[in-house]
PDB file of C-alpha atoms in Angstrom:
ATOM      1  CA  MET A 142     -11.266 133.776 156.121  1.00 60.00           C
ATOM      2  CA  ALA A 143      -9.113 130.295 156.393  1.00 70.00           C
ATOM      3  CA  LEU A 144     -12.312 128.600 155.177  1.00 73.00           C
ATOM      4  CA  ARG A 145     -12.556 130.778 152.412  1.00 76.00           C
ATOM      5  CA  ARG A 146      -9.307 130.239 151.218  1.00 79.00           C
ATOM      6  CA  ARG A 147      -9.616 126.832 151.626  1.00 79.00           C
ATOM      7  CA  PHE A 148     -13.047 126.695 149.659  1.00 79.00           C
ATOM      8  CA  ALA A 149     -11.454 129.083 146.598  1.00 79.00           C
ATOM      9  CA  LYS A 150      -8.543 126.491 146.482  1.00 81.00           C
ATOM     10  CA  GLY A 151     -10.887 123.852 146.325  1.00 82.00           C
ATOM     11  CA  ALA A 152     -12.756 125.254 143.393  1.00 85.00           C
ATOM     12  CA  VAL A 153      -9.958 126.083 141.380  1.00 86.00           C
ATOM     13  CA  ILE A 154      -8.610 122.400 141.739  1.00 89.00           C
ATOM     14  CA  LEU A 155     -12.257 121.028 140.758  1.00 90.00           C
ATOM     15  CA  LEU A 156     -11.924 123.681 137.792  1.00 91.00           C
ATOM     16  CA  THR A 157      -8.754 122.635 136.581  1.00 90.00           C
ATOM     17  CA  LEU A 158      -9.812 119.067 136.657  1.00 90.00           C
ATOM     18  CA  ALA A 159     -12.979 119.514 134.688  1.00 91.00           C
ATOM     19  CA  MET A 160     -10.724 121.652 132.300  1.00 92.00           C
ATOM     20  CA  LEU A 161      -8.178 118.744 131.824  1.00 89.00           C
ATOM     21  CA  VAL A 162     -10.934 116.130 131.064  1.00 88.00           C
ATOM     22  CA  VAL A 163     -12.720 118.738 128.573  1.00 90.00           C
ATOM     23  CA  VAL A 164      -9.085 118.964 126.788  1.00 88.00           C
ATOM     24  CA  LEU A 165      -7.467 115.031 127.042  1.00 88.00           C
ATOM     25  CA  PHE A 166     -10.303 113.265 126.340  1.00 90.00           C
ATOM     26  CA  PRO A 167     -10.596 113.479 123.157  1.00 88.00           C
ATOM     27  CA  PHE A 168      -7.399 112.367 123.179  1.00 88.00           C
ATOM     28  CA  TYR A 169      -8.326 109.598 125.455  1.00 89.00           C
ATOM     29  CA  TRP A 170     -10.954 108.406 123.027  1.00 89.00           C
ATOM     30  CA  THR A 171      -8.939 108.828 120.111  1.00 89.00           C
ATOM     31  CA  ILE A 172      -6.014 106.141 121.654  1.00 90.00           C
ATOM     32  CA  THR A 173      -9.047 103.538 123.143  1.00 90.00           C
ATOM     33  CA  SER A 174     -10.841 103.625 119.732  1.00 89.00           C
ATOM     34  CA  SER A 175      -7.428 103.215 118.161  1.00 89.00           C
ATOM     35  CA  PHE A 176      -7.327  99.600 120.131  1.00 91.00           C
ATOM     36  CA  LYS A 177     -11.268  98.816 120.057  1.00 88.00           C
ATOM     37  CA  GLU A 178     -12.869  96.179 117.376  1.00 86.00           C
ATOM     38  CA  TYR A 179     -15.335  97.866 114.619  1.00 82.00           C
ATOM     39  CA  VAL A 180     -18.175  96.808 116.038  1.00 82.00           C
ATOM     40  CA  GLU A 181     -17.461  98.210 119.437  1.00 85.00           C
ATOM     41  CA  MET A 182     -16.764 101.529 118.336  1.00 82.00           C
ATOM     42  CA  PHE A 183     -21.039 101.926 117.887  1.00 81.00           C
ATOM     43  CA  SER A 184     -22.329 100.224 120.629  1.00 82.00           C
ATOM     44  CA  SER A 185     -24.025 101.799 123.048  1.00 79.00           C
ATOM     45  CA  PRO A 186     -23.720 102.685 125.719  1.00 82.00           C
ATOM     46  CA  PRO A 187     -20.168 103.808 124.480  1.00 82.00           C
ATOM     47  CA  THR A 188     -17.293 101.863 126.139  1.00 84.00           C
ATOM     48  CA  LEU A 189     -14.477 104.001 127.927  1.00 83.00           C
ATOM     49  CA  ILE A 190     -12.184 101.140 128.185  1.00 85.00           C
ATOM     50  CA  PRO A 191     -12.237  98.577 125.196  1.00 85.00           C
ATOM     51  CA  LYS A 192     -13.718  95.384 125.935  1.00 84.00           C
ATOM     52  CA  THR A 193     -11.121  93.045 123.934  1.00 83.00           C
ATOM     53  CA  PHE A 194      -7.760  95.174 122.302  1.00 87.00           C
ATOM     54  CA  THR A 195      -6.703  94.402 119.519  1.00 86.00           C
ATOM     55  CA  GLY A 196      -3.706  95.653 117.244  1.00 87.00           C
ATOM     56  CA  GLU A 197      -5.798  95.040 113.921  1.00 89.00           C
ATOM     57  CA  ASN A 198      -6.074  98.724 113.256  1.00 90.00           C
ATOM     58  CA  TYR A 199      -2.630  99.360 113.271  1.00 92.00           C
ATOM     59  CA  ARG A 200      -1.620  96.018 111.053  1.00 92.00           C
ATOM     60  CA  LYS A 201      -3.585  97.310 108.920  1.00 90.00           C
ATOM     61  CA  VAL A 202      -2.206 101.024 109.202  1.00 91.00           C
ATOM     62  CA  MET A 203       1.609  99.858 108.868  1.00 91.00           C
ATOM     63  CA  GLN A 204       0.744  98.118 105.586  1.00 90.00           C
ATOM     64  CA  GLY A 205      -0.506 101.268 104.113  1.00 85.00           C
ATOM     65  CA  THR A 206       0.831 104.153 102.890  1.00 88.00           C
ATOM     66  CA  PHE A 207       0.839 105.746 106.058  1.00 91.00           C
ATOM     67  CA  PRO A 208       4.333 105.279 107.532  1.00 92.00           C
ATOM     68  CA  LYS A 209       5.631 106.679 104.458  1.00 92.00           C
ATOM     69  CA  ALA A 210       3.516 109.792 104.750  1.00 93.00           C
ATOM     70  CA  LEU A 211       4.425 110.101 108.999  1.00 93.00           C
ATOM     71  CA  THR A 212       8.419 109.719 107.756  1.00 93.00           C
ATOM     72  CA  ASN A 213       7.732 112.366 104.920  1.00 94.00           C
ATOM     73  CA  SER A 214       6.065 115.010 107.554  1.00 93.00           C
ATOM     74  CA  LEU A 215       9.039 113.731 110.185  1.00 93.00           C
ATOM     75  CA  PHE A 216      11.425 115.218 107.578  1.00 95.00           C
ATOM     76  CA  ILE A 217       9.626 118.446 106.635  1.00 95.00           C
ATOM     77  CA  ALA A 218       8.871 119.200 109.802  1.00 93.00           C
ATOM     78  CA  ALA A 219      12.601 119.026 110.945  1.00 93.00           C
ATOM     79  CA  VAL A 220      14.136 120.378 108.001  1.00 95.00           C
ATOM     80  CA  SER A 221      11.546 123.598 107.568  1.00 95.00           C
ATOM     81  CA  THR A 222      11.840 124.780 111.538  1.00 94.00           C
ATOM     82  CA  THR A 223      15.764 123.701 111.321  1.00 94.00           C
ATOM     83  CA  ILE A 224      15.980 126.361 108.847  1.00 95.00           C
ATOM     84  CA  ALA A 225      13.149 128.881 109.828  1.00 94.00           C
ATOM     85  CA  LEU A 226      15.110 129.234 113.089  1.00 94.00           C
ATOM     86  CA  ALA A 227      18.482 129.019 111.439  1.00 94.00           C
ATOM     87  CA  LEU A 228      17.058 132.415 109.133  1.00 93.00           C
ATOM     88  CA  GLY A 229      14.414 133.591 111.568  1.00 92.00           C
ATOM     89  CA  VAL A 230      16.735 134.123 114.672  1.00 92.00           C
ATOM     90  CA  PRO A 231      19.148 136.212 113.589  1.00 91.00           C
ATOM     91  CA  ALA A 232      16.629 138.357 111.389  1.00 90.00           C
ATOM     92  CA  ALA A 233      14.513 138.900 114.582  1.00 90.00           C
ATOM     93  CA  TYR A 234      17.790 139.945 116.609  1.00 89.00           C
ATOM     94  CA  ALA A 235      18.620 142.466 113.349  1.00 86.00           C
ATOM     95  CA  PHE A 236      15.293 143.748 113.744  1.00 86.00           C
ATOM     96  CA  SER A 237      15.170 144.212 117.623  1.00 85.00           C
ATOM     97  CA  ARG A 238      18.826 145.827 117.899  1.00 81.00           C
ATOM     98  CA  TYR A 239      19.612 147.844 114.597  1.00 80.00           C
ATOM     99  CA  SER A 240      17.206 150.690 113.685  1.00 78.00           C
ATOM    100  CA  PHE A 241      18.021 150.985 109.671  1.00 75.00           C
ATOM    101  CA  ARG A 242      15.879 152.414 106.502  1.00 77.00           C
ATOM    102  CA  CYS A 243      12.717 150.527 106.194  1.00 78.00           C
ATOM    103  CA  SER A 244      13.218 148.392 108.928  1.00 76.00           C
ATOM    104  CA  LYS A 245       9.699 149.164 110.600  1.00 79.00           C
ATOM    105  CA  ALA A 246       7.915 148.608 106.652  1.00 83.00           C
ATOM    106  CA  LEU A 247      10.337 145.581 106.267  1.00 84.00           C
ATOM    107  CA  PHE A 248       8.751 143.996 109.921  1.00 82.00           C
ATOM    108  CA  PHE A 249       5.414 144.618 109.036  1.00 83.00           C
ATOM    109  CA  VAL A 250       5.490 143.117 105.874  1.00 84.00           C
ATOM    110  CA  ILE A 251       6.800 140.655 107.535  1.00 82.00           C
ATOM    111  CA  LEU A 252       3.998 140.246 109.824  1.00 79.00           C
ATOM    112  CA  ALA A 253       1.239 140.687 107.760  1.00 81.00           C
ATOM    113  CA  ILE A 254       2.353 137.790 105.528  1.00 80.00           C
ATOM    114  CA  ARG A 255       2.058 135.702 108.457  1.00 77.00           C
ATOM    115  CA  MET A 256      -1.807 137.282 108.414  1.00 79.00           C
ATOM    116  CA  PHE A 257      -2.529 136.590 104.922  1.00 80.00           C
ATOM    117  CA  PRO A 258      -4.990 132.962 104.518  1.00 80.00           C
ATOM    118  CA  ALA A 259      -2.785 130.474 103.559  1.00 77.00           C
ATOM    119  CA  VAL A 260      -5.385 129.746 100.431  1.00 80.00           C
ATOM    120  CA  SER A 261      -4.287 132.965  99.223  1.00 82.00           C
ATOM    121  CA  PHE A 262      -0.678 131.536  98.045  1.00 84.00           C
ATOM    122  CA  MET A 263      -2.027 127.911  97.206  1.00 86.00           C
ATOM    123  CA  VAL A 264      -2.543 128.933  92.953  1.00 87.00           C
ATOM    124  CA  PRO A 265       0.763 130.546  93.042  1.00 89.00           C
ATOM    125  CA  MET A 266       2.784 128.066  94.611  1.00 90.00           C
ATOM    126  CA  TYR A 267       1.149 125.210  92.479  1.00 91.00           C
ATOM    127  CA  LEU A 268       2.013 127.117  89.420  1.00 92.00           C
ATOM    128  CA  MET A 269       5.520 127.747  90.439  1.00 92.00           C
ATOM    129  CA  PHE A 270       6.451 124.605  91.293  1.00 92.00           C
ATOM    130  CA  ARG A 271       4.529 122.810  88.641  1.00 91.00           C
ATOM    131  CA  THR A 272       6.971 125.003  86.195  1.00 92.00           C
ATOM    132  CA  LEU A 273      10.198 124.692  88.439  1.00 92.00           C
ATOM    133  CA  GLY A 274       9.540 120.576  88.216  1.00 90.00           C
ATOM    134  CA  LEU A 275       9.327 120.264  91.832  1.00 90.00           C
ATOM    135  CA  TYR A 276       5.561 119.722  92.398  1.00 92.00           C
ATOM    136  CA  ASN A 277       4.702 116.297  94.750  1.00 90.00           C
ATOM    137  CA  THR A 278       8.156 117.118  96.000  1.00 92.00           C
ATOM    138  CA  ARG A 279       9.363 117.499  99.605  1.00 93.00           C
ATOM    139  CA  LEU A 280      11.391 120.750  98.789  1.00 93.00           C
ATOM    140  CA  ALA A 281       8.354 122.113  97.739  1.00 93.00           C
ATOM    141  CA  LEU A 282       6.587 121.380 100.960  1.00 94.00           C
ATOM    142  CA  ILE A 283       9.152 122.595 102.923  1.00 94.00           C
ATOM    143  CA  VAL A 284       9.328 125.888 100.949  1.00 93.00           C
ATOM    144  CA  SER A 285       5.593 126.557 101.380  1.00 92.00           C
ATOM    145  CA  TYR A 286       5.850 125.951 105.174  1.00 93.00           C
ATOM    146  CA  LEU A 287       8.734 128.667 105.178  1.00 92.00           C
ATOM    147  CA  THR A 288       5.815 130.973 104.448  1.00 88.00           C
ATOM    148  CA  PHE A 289       4.338 130.922 107.674  1.00 88.00           C
ATOM    149  CA  GLN A 290       6.991 128.950 109.779  1.00 91.00           C
ATOM    150  CA  LEU A 291       9.784 132.324 109.211  1.00 91.00           C
ATOM    151  CA  PRO A 292       7.736 134.728 109.601  1.00 90.00           C
ATOM    152  CA  PHE A 293       6.229 133.434 112.947  1.00 90.00           C
ATOM    153  CA  VAL A 294      10.093 132.884 114.196  1.00 92.00           C
ATOM    154  CA  ILE A 295      10.948 136.503 113.351  1.00 90.00           C
ATOM    155  CA  TRP A 296       7.976 137.925 115.630  1.00 88.00           C
ATOM    156  CA  MET A 297       8.326 135.268 118.839  1.00 87.00           C
ATOM    157  CA  VAL A 298      11.304 135.888 119.113  1.00 89.00           C
ATOM    158  CA  GLU A 299      12.229 139.811 118.290  1.00 87.00           C
ATOM    159  CA  GLY A 300       9.634 140.468 121.527  1.00 83.00           C
ATOM    160  CA  PHE A 301      11.565 138.023 123.320  1.00 84.00           C
ATOM    161  CA  LEU A 302      14.988 139.471 122.358  1.00 86.00           C
ATOM    162  CA  GLU A 303      13.689 143.115 123.331  1.00 83.00           C
ATOM    163  CA  SER A 304      13.187 141.700 126.702  1.00 82.00           C
ATOM    164  CA  ILE A 305      16.991 141.015 127.312  1.00 82.00           C
ATOM    165  CA  PRO A 306      19.360 144.145 128.576  1.00 83.00           C
ATOM    166  CA  ARG A 307      21.486 145.691 125.666  1.00 80.00           C
ATOM    167  CA  GLU A 308      23.846 146.448 128.735  1.00 80.00           C
ATOM    168  CA  LEU A 309      25.068 142.411 128.544  1.00 80.00           C
ATOM    169  CA  GLU A 310      25.944 143.065 125.105  1.00 78.00           C
ATOM    170  CA  GLU A 311      27.735 145.976 125.617  1.00 77.00           C
ATOM    171  CA  ALA A 312      29.622 143.983 128.209  1.00 81.00           C
ATOM    172  CA  GLY A 313      30.451 141.386 125.890  1.00 78.00           C
ATOM    173  CA  ARG A 314      32.152 143.674 123.616  1.00 77.00           C
ATOM    174  CA  ILE A 315      33.804 145.834 126.171  1.00 79.00           C
ATOM    175  CA  ASP A 316      35.496 141.999 127.317  1.00 77.00           C
ATOM    176  CA  GLY A 317      36.495 141.739 123.434  1.00 77.00           C
ATOM    177  CA  CYS A 318      33.580 139.457 121.608  1.00 78.00           C
ATOM    178  CA  SER A 319      33.022 140.229 118.100  1.00 79.00           C
ATOM    179  CA  ARG A 320      28.937 141.545 117.794  1.00 80.00           C
ATOM    180  CA  LEU A 321      29.001 137.807 116.033  1.00 80.00           C
ATOM    181  CA  GLY A 322      30.564 136.190 119.309  1.00 82.00           C
ATOM    182  CA  VAL A 323      27.827 138.189 121.490  1.00 82.00           C
ATOM    183  CA  PHE A 324      25.337 137.052 119.422  1.00 82.00           C
ATOM    184  CA  ARG A 325      26.191 133.497 119.843  1.00 83.00           C
ATOM    185  CA  ARG A 326      27.816 133.320 123.127  1.00 83.00           C
ATOM    186  CA  ILE A 327      25.508 135.618 125.014  1.00 82.00           C
ATOM    187  CA  ILE A 328      22.170 136.406 123.178  1.00 84.00           C
ATOM    188  CA  VAL A 329      21.267 132.613 121.961  1.00 85.00           C
ATOM    189  CA  PRO A 330      21.830 130.860 125.422  1.00 84.00           C
ATOM    190  CA  LEU A 331      19.873 133.815 127.171  1.00 84.00           C
ATOM    191  CA  ALA A 332      17.170 133.692 124.269  1.00 84.00           C
ATOM    192  CA  LEU A 333      16.806 129.784 124.008  1.00 84.00           C
ATOM    193  CA  PRO A 334      13.669 129.559 125.903  1.00 82.00           C
ATOM    194  CA  GLY A 335      12.155 131.982 123.568  1.00 84.00           C
ATOM    195  CA  ILE A 336      13.803 130.204 120.396  1.00 88.00           C
ATOM    196  CA  SER A 337      12.370 126.846 121.999  1.00 85.00           C
ATOM    197  CA  VAL A 338       9.004 128.330 122.257  1.00 84.00           C
ATOM    198  CA  ALA A 339       9.292 129.407 118.468  1.00 88.00           C
ATOM    199  CA  ALA A 340      10.152 125.894 117.888  1.00 89.00           C
ATOM    200  CA  VAL A 341       7.418 124.390 119.314  1.00 87.00           C
ATOM    201  CA  PHE A 342       5.085 125.869 117.290  1.00 88.00           C
ATOM    202  CA  SER A 343       6.897 126.591 114.451  1.00 90.00           C
ATOM    203  CA  ALA A 344       7.178 122.457 114.268  1.00 90.00           C
ATOM    204  CA  ILE A 345       3.440 121.992 115.162  1.00 89.00           C
ATOM    205  CA  MET A 346       2.448 123.927 112.401  1.00 89.00           C
ATOM    206  CA  SER A 347       4.221 122.502 110.167  1.00 92.00           C
ATOM    207  CA  TRP A 348       3.109 118.725 111.689  1.00 92.00           C
ATOM    208  CA  ASN A 349      -0.435 119.756 111.358  1.00 91.00           C
ATOM    209  CA  GLU A 350      -0.786 121.421 108.164  1.00 91.00           C
ATOM    210  CA  PHE A 351      -3.305 119.872 105.844  1.00 91.00           C
ATOM    211  CA  PRO A 352      -4.321 122.412 102.939  1.00 89.00           C
ATOM    212  CA  TYR A 353      -0.455 123.011 101.546  1.00 91.00           C
ATOM    213  CA  ALA A 354       0.351 119.309 101.673  1.00 91.00           C
ATOM    214  CA  LEU A 355      -3.018 118.603 100.079  1.00 90.00           C
ATOM    215  CA  VAL A 356      -2.252 120.321  96.947  1.00 90.00           C
ATOM    216  CA  LEU A 357       1.148 120.551  96.183  1.00 90.00           C
ATOM    217  CA  SER A 358       1.410 116.001  96.817  1.00 87.00           C
ATOM    218  CA  SER A 359      -0.371 113.747  94.577  1.00 80.00           C
ATOM    219  CA  THR A 360       1.326 110.647  95.585  1.00 80.00           C
ATOM    220  CA  ALA A 361       3.026 109.164  98.565  1.00 77.00           C
ATOM    221  CA  VAL A 362       6.582 110.603  97.514  1.00 85.00           C
ATOM    222  CA  ALA A 363       5.573 113.482  99.319  1.00 88.00           C
ATOM    223  CA  LYS A 364       2.339 112.965 101.175  1.00 90.00           C
ATOM    224  CA  THR A 365       2.102 113.911 104.758  1.00 92.00           C
ATOM    225  CA  ALA A 366       0.588 112.255 107.868  1.00 92.00           C
ATOM    226  CA  PRO A 367      -2.600 114.437 107.925  1.00 92.00           C
ATOM    227  CA  VAL A 368      -3.265 114.222 104.283  1.00 92.00           C
ATOM    228  CA  SER A 369      -2.785 110.463 104.651  1.00 91.00           C
ATOM    229  CA  ILE A 370      -5.059 110.410 107.358  1.00 91.00           C
ATOM    230  CA  ALA A 371      -7.910 112.237 105.741  1.00 89.00           C
ATOM    231  CA  GLU A 372      -7.613 109.062 102.736  1.00 88.00           C
ATOM    232  CA  THR A 373      -9.407 107.351 105.488  1.00 87.00           C
ATOM    233  CA  ILE A 374     -12.965 108.911 104.639  1.00 85.00           C
ATOM    234  CA  THR A 375     -14.213 107.712 101.275  1.00 81.00           C
ATOM    235  CA  SER A 376     -17.337 108.156  99.729  1.00 79.00           C
ATOM    236  CA  TYR A 377     -18.044 104.818 100.861  1.00 82.00           C
ATOM    237  CA  GLN A 378     -17.311 104.608 104.638  1.00 82.00           C
ATOM    238  CA  ILE A 379     -15.281 106.146 107.179  1.00 84.00           C
ATOM    239  CA  ALA A 380     -11.852 103.949 108.466  1.00 87.00           C
ATOM    240  CA  TRP A 381     -12.562 104.597 111.767  1.00 87.00           C
ATOM    241  CA  GLY A 382     -10.291 102.194 113.269  1.00 87.00           C
ATOM    242  CA  GLU A 383      -7.397 102.874 110.657  1.00 90.00           C
ATOM    243  CA  MET A 384      -8.125 106.702 111.496  1.00 91.00           C
ATOM    244  CA  THR A 385      -7.975 107.033 114.767  1.00 91.00           C
ATOM    245  CA  ALA A 386      -4.757 104.016 114.900  1.00 92.00           C
ATOM    246  CA  SER A 387      -3.040 107.022 112.662  1.00 93.00           C
ATOM    247  CA  GLY A 388      -4.214 109.778 114.504  1.00 91.00           C
ATOM    248  CA  THR A 389      -2.574 107.973 117.966  1.00 92.00           C
ATOM    249  CA  MET A 390       1.351 107.386 115.794  1.00 92.00           C
ATOM    250  CA  MET A 391       0.467 110.792 114.597  1.00 91.00           C
ATOM    251  CA  ILE A 392       0.097 112.189 118.388  1.00 88.00           C
ATOM    252  CA  ILE A 393       3.471 111.000 119.838  1.00 88.00           C
ATOM    253  CA  PRO A 394       6.274 112.563 117.712  1.00 86.00           C
ATOM    254  CA  VAL A 395       4.505 115.745 118.778  1.00 83.00           C
ATOM    255  CA  LEU A 396       4.266 114.972 122.687  1.00 83.00           C
ATOM    256  CA  LEU A 397       7.856 113.741 122.834  1.00 84.00           C
ATOM    257  CA  PHE A 398       9.124 116.977 120.965  1.00 80.00           C
ATOM    258  CA  SER A 399       7.452 118.806 122.799  1.00 77.00           C
ATOM    259  CA  LEU A 400       7.985 117.154 126.341  1.00 79.00           C
ATOM    260  CA  TYR A 401      11.930 117.084 124.674  1.00 79.00           C
ATOM    261  CA  VAL A 402      11.586 121.213 124.257  1.00 74.00           C
ATOM    262  CA  GLN A 403       9.961 121.676 127.523  1.00 73.00           C
ATOM    263  CA  LYS A 404      13.158 120.491 129.476  1.00 68.00           C
ATOM    264  CA  HIS A 405      15.633 122.395 127.641  1.00 62.00           C
ATOM    265  CA  MET A 406      13.645 125.130 127.992  1.00 63.00           C
ATOM    266  CA  VAL A 407      13.305 125.086 131.825  1.00 63.00           C
ATOM    267  CA  LYS A 408      16.878 124.171 132.452  1.00 57.00           C
ATOM    268  CA  ALA A 409      17.766 127.964 129.829  1.00 53.00           C
ATOM    269  CA  LEU A 410      15.334 129.994 132.038  1.00 55.00           C
ATOM    270  CA  THR A 411      17.279 129.153 134.968  1.00 55.00           C
ATOM    271  CA  ALA A 412      20.898 128.947 133.667  1.00 47.00           C
ATOM    272  CA  GLY A 413      20.232 131.541 130.660  1.00 44.00           C
ATOM    273  CA  ALA A 414      21.336 134.065 132.560  1.00 44.00           C
ATOM    274  CA  ILE A 415      24.508 132.352 134.751  1.00 41.00           C
ATOM    275  CA  LYS A 416      25.823 131.770 130.903  1.00 42.00           C
ATOM    276  CA  GLY A 417      25.657 135.118 129.594  1.00 42.00           C
TER     277      GLY A 417
END
């Protein structure tokens, strides 16, 4: 029996390592390729570690429009995620705690908006922003991103709020808290893990979004990082060096944000009930 358990544990470890290799190898290849010379990228057999490390690819990227595009992506992702949480969390609380006329139908409509393909909204949004004079602005991208961020946040947080006992709110009301005080002092701390997950996924959706950014921006004024990376593919060549360098620079902010939110999410899971 002990031998069988060891064998099963070893098999699980090997399977986990194999999955990690499959998942992480593309990231490793992108990062190492960004430091390779152009000729070495096409060497046969391919080199797992660059023979000569070079920063030429990053120099070319920093001299182009990518820094501005990266700044746009950071600003748009931060603002749109903040707005989505500011509007979505109270809305999710209302849907989870109060039953009003047509509440279920309204909740279904909000989820249905998330299910529609993004391309179905592009032409109306393009015409609307052109008419309002907002085409090729960061505000247009923020508003357009909210069409899929806000329904996601409401759906994600509402499901998490359903698991919080209502007795905690009743106890808070007995102690003299208002409805807003109960929401701010009890519900939000307890729901912080779910809010953190919603924030991570919402930010990643905004960070990686490509179709809206391609259609609603035409110059560096509002161009985002994914669009800038796509421009490394031309009718003459594919600038693999600039593409991998840009991709590496685009991975870093999301990785840091995920690690930061994960730390706070773990704290909320261990201490959230005590705060309530």
